Coordinates of C-alpha atoms in Angstrom, one line a residue:
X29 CA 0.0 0.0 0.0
X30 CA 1.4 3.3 -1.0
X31 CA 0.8 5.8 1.6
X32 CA 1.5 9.4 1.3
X33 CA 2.6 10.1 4.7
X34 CA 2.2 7.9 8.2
X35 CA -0.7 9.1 9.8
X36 CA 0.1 7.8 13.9
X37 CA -2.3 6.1 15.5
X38 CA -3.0 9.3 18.3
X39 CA -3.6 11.6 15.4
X40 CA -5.8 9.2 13.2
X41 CA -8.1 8.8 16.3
X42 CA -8.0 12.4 16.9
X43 CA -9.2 12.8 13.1
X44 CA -11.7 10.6 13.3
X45 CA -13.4 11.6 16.4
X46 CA -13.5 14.9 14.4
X47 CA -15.6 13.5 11.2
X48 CA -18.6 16.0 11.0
X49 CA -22.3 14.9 11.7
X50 CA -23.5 15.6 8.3
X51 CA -20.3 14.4 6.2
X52 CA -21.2 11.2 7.3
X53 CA -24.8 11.1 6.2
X54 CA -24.5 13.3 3.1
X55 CA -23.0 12.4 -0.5
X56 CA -19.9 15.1 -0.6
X57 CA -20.3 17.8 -3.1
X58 CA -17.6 19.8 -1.5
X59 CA -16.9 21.5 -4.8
X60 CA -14.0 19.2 -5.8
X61 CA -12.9 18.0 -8.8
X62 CA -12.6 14.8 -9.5
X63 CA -9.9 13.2 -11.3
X64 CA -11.2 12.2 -14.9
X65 CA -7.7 11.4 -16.3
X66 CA -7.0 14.5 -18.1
X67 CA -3.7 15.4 -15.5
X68 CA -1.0 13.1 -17.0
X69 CA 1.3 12.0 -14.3
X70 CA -1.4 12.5 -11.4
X71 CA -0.8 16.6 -10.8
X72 CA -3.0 18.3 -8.2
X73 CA -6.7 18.4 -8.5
X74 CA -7.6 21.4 -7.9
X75 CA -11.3 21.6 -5.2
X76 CA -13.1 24.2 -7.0
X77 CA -15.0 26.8 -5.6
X78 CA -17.5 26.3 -8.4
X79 CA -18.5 29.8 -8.5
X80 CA -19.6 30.5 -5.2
X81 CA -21.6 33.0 -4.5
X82 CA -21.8 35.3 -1.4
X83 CA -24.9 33.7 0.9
X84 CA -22.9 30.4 0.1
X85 CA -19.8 31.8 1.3
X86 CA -21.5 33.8 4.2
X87 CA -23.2 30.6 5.9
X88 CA -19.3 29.8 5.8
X89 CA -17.9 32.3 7.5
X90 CA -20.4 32.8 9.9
X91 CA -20.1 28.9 11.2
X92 CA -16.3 28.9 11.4
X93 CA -14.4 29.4 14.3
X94 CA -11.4 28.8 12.1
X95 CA -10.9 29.8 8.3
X96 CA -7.6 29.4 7.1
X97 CA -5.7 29.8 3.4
X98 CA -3.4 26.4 2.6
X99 CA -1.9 24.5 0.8
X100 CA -2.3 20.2 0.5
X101 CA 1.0 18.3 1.9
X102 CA -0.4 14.9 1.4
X103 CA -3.9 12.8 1.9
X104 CA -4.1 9.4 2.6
X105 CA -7.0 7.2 2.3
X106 CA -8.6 5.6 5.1
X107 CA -9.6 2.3 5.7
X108 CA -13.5 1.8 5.2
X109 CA -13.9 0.0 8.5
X110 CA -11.8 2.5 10.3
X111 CA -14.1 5.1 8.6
X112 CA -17.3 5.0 10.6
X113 CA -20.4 6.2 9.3
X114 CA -18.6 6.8 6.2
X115 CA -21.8 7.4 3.3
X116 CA -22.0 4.2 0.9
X117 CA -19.7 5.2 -2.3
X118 CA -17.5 7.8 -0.7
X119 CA -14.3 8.1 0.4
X120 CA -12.5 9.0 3.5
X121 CA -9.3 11.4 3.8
X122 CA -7.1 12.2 6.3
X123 CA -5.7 15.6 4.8
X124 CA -2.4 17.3 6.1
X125 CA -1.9 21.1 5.0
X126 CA 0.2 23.7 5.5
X127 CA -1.1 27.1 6.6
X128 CA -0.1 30.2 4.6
X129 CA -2.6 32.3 6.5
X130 CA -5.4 32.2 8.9
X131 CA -8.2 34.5 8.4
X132 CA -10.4 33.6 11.5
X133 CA -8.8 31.7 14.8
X134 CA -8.6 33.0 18.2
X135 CA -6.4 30.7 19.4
X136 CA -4.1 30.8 16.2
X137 CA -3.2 27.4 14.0
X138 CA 0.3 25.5 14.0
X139 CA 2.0 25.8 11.0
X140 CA 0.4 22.3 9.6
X141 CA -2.9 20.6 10.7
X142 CA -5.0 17.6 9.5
X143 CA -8.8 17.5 8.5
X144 CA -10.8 14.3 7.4
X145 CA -12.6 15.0 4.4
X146 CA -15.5 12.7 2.8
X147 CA -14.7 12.7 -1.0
X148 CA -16.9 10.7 -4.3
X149 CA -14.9 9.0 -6.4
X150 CA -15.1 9.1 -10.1
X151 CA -16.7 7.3 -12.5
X152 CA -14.0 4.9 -13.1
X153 CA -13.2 4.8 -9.3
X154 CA -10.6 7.2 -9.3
X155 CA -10.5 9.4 -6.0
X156 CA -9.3 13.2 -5.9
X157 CA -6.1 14.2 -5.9
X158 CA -5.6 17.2 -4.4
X159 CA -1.6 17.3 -3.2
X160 CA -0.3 20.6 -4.1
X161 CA -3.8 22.1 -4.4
X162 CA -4.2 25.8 -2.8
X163 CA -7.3 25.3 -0.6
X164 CA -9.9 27.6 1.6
X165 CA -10.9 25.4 4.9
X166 CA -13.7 26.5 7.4
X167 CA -13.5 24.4 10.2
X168 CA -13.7 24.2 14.2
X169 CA -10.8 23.5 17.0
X170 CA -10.3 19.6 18.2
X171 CA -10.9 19.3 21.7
X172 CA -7.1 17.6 22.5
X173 CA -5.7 18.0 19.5
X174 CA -4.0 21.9 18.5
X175 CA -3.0 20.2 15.1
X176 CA -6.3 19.0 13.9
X177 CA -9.8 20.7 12.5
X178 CA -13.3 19.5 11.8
X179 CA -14.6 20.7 8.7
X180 CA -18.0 22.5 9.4
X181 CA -19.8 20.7 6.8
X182 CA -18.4 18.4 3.7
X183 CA -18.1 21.0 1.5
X184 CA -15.7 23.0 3.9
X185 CA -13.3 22.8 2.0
X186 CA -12.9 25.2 -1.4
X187 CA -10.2 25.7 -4.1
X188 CA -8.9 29.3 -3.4
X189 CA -9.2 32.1 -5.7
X190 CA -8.4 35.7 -4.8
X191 CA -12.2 36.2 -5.2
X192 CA -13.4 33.6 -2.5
X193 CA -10.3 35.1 -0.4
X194 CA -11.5 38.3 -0.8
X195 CA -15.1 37.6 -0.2
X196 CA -14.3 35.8 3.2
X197 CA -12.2 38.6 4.6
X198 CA -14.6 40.7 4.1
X199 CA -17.3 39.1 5.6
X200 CA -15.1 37.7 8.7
X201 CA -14.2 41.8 9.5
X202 CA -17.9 43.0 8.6
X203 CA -19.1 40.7 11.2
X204 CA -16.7 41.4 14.0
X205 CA -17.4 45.1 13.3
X206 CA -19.0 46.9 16.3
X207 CA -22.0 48.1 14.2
X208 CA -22.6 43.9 12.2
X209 CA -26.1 44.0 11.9
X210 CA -27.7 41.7 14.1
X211 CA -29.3 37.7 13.3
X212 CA -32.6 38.5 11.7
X213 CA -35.0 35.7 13.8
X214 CA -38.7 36.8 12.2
X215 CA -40.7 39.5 11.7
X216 CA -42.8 41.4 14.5
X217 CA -45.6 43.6 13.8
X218 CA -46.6 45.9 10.5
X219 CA -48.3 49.0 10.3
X220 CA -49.5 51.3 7.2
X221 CA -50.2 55.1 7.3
X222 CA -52.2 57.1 4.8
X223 CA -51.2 60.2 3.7
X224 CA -53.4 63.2 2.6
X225 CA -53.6 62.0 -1.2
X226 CA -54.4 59.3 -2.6
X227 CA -51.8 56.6 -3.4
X228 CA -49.9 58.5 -0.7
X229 CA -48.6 56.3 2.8
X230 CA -46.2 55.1 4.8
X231 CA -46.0 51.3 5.7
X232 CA -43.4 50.4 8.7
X233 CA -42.6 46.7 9.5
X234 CA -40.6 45.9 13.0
X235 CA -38.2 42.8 12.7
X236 CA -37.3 40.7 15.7
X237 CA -33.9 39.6 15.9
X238 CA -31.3 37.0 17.8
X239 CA -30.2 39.9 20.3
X240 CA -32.8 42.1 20.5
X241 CA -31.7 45.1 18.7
X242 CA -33.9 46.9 16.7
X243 CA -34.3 46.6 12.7
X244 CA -37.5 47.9 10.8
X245 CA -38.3 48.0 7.2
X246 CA -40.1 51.2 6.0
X247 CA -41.8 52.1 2.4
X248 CA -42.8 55.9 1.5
X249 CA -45.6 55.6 -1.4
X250 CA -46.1 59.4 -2.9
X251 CA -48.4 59.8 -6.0
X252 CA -46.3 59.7 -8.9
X253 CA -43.6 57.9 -8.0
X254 CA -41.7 54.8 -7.4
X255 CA -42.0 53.8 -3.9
X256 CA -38.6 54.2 -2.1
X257 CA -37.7 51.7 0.6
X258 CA -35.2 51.8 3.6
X259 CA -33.9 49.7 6.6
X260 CA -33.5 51.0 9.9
X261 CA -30.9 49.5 12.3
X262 CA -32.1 52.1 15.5
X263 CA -35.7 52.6 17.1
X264 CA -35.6 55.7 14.7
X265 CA -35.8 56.2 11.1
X266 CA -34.7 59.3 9.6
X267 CA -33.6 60.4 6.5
X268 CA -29.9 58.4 6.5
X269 CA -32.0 55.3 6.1
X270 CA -31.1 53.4 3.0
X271 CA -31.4 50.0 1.5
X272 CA -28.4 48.0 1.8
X273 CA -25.7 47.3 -1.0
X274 CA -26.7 44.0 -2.6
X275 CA -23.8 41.5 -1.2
X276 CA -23.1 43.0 2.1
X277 CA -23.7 41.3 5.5
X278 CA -26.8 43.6 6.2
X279 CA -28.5 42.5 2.4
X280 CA -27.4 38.8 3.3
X281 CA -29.0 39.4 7.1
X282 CA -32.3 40.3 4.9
X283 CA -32.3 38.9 1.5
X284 CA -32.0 34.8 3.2
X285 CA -33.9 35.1 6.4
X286 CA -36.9 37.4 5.6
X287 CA -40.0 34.9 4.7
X288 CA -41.3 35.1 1.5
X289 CA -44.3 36.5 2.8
X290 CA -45.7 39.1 5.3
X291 CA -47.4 36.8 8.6
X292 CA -50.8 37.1 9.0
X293 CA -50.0 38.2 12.8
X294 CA -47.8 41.3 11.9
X295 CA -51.1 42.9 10.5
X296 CA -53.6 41.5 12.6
X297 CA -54.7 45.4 14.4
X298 CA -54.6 46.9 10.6
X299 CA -57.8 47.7 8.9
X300 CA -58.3 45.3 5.7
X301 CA -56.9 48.0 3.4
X302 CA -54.1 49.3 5.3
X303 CA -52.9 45.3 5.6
X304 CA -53.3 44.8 2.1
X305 CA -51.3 47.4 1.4
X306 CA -48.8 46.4 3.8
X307 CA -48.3 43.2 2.2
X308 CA -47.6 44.9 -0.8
X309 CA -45.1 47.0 0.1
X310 CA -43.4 44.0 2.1
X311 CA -43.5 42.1 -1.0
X312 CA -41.8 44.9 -2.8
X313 CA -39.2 44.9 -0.6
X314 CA -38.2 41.7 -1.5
X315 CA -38.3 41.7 -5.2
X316 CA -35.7 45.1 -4.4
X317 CA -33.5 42.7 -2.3
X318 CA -33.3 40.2 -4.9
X319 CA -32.9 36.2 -4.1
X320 CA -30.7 35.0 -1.7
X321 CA -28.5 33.1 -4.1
X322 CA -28.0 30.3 -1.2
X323 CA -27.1 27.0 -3.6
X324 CA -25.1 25.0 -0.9
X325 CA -26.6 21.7 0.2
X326 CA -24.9 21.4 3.4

């Protein structure tokens, strides 16, 4: 047997004590590219990012404790019945990789750390090679072991680009940042104001979130014109109020956790009309978000 590196017995068990809950239920579509025999003399396959977008790369971040830039030393393959819970028709890893930077870790990294990663074969049986390969892991600490991860999920592990680096930089500062805005949890109550003309109004919806900080949606309808929208991240809206950037930790926050539709509770005290437009203007606030984009399985 032709093993890339010796794995000892203290840091396989580590490994596979860290095997994540869902890699071992779910087929692995950990954006990876499968060796199809068109890299003569076995180079690098390269994980591929697959054109991530940013909710994808958001759920990411947000779940990592640890997110670091490296580069594959070696995998070796694992033993099916030292693999347990290993999904029927995948493969098991033990991945060694040297860090060239660490994005997110409060405790910091060692210079090289190991991961198990579930990986499909190809059609002809042939499993990934990824020595070599520039990767982006997001991953958690090993209780007991300062030179292993877990993977977060089995598709925790992405080819790098200077896109996807860039994109999970971001995202890791935004969210530290003093002023994030907060883990949208539902929506509270909606109410609509008429103005003096017709067509004219004012529709205000309050959003719970995780810690309590207050985040309302707001829609000014004047006759004539296209109704202008805005979130509000303090108990008062005034005129700095804007809707957010598309791809920014505030339009994520919205765009993939509002519901698709206004709950019949938030406008239970409104009169039939004033709900009716209130459902309207909620629903135009999501076709000016735009779709989430969220395509991950995981």
């Amino acid at each position: 047997m032709n093993i890339l590196f010796h794995v000892t017995a203290s840091a396989l068990a580590f490994a596979l004590l860290a095997v994540p809950t869902d890699a071992r239920q779910a087929p692995s579509q950990a954006r990876v590219s499968p060796d199809n025999g068109a890299n003569p003399g076995g180079a690098a396959q390269q994980p591929t990012s697959g054109g991530i977008g940013y909710a994808d790369v958001a759920d990411l971040v947000l779940a990592a404790p640890v997110i670091a830039d490296a580069t594959v030393r070696s995998t070796t393959k694992i033993k099916p019945a030292e693999a347990p819970d290993l999904a029927p028709g995948l493969v098991r890893l033990y991945v060694e990789v040297d860090v060239a930077a660490l994005i997110r870790g409060a405790n910091g990294l060692p210079p090289r750390i190991g991961y198990l990663l579930d990986v499909a074969p190809d059609a002809g049986g042939r499993v990934p090679k990824y020595k070599k390969a520039r990767v982006l892991i997001f991953a958690r600490p090993v209780a007991g072991a300062v030179n292993q991860v877990q993977l977060i999920a089995p598709d925790a592990q992405l080819g790098w680009t200077p896109l996807l680096d860039a994109r999970a930089r971001k995202i890791a500062q935004d969210a530290l940042a003093t002023d994030a805005p907060p883990v949208i949890t539902g929506i509270g109550n909606a109410f609509h104001v008429a103005g003096a003309l017709p067509g004219e109004g004012e529709t205000q919806i309050f959003l719970t979130t995780a810690d309590q900080r207050p985040v309302s949606l707001s829609v000014l309808r004047r006759p004539g014109e296209q109704p202008r929208w805005a979130v509000a991240l303090s108990e008062i809206v005034d005129e700095s109020a804007a809707p957010p950037a598309v791809e920014t930790l505030l339009w994520y926050r919205l765009a993939c956790a509002l519901p698709r539709t206004l709950p019949e509770r938030s406008t239970s005290s409104l009169e039939a009309a004033d709900a009716t437009i209130a459902r309207e203007d909620y629903a135009f606030v999501l076709n000016a978000l735009g779709p989430c984009g969220r395509t991950r399985k995981s």
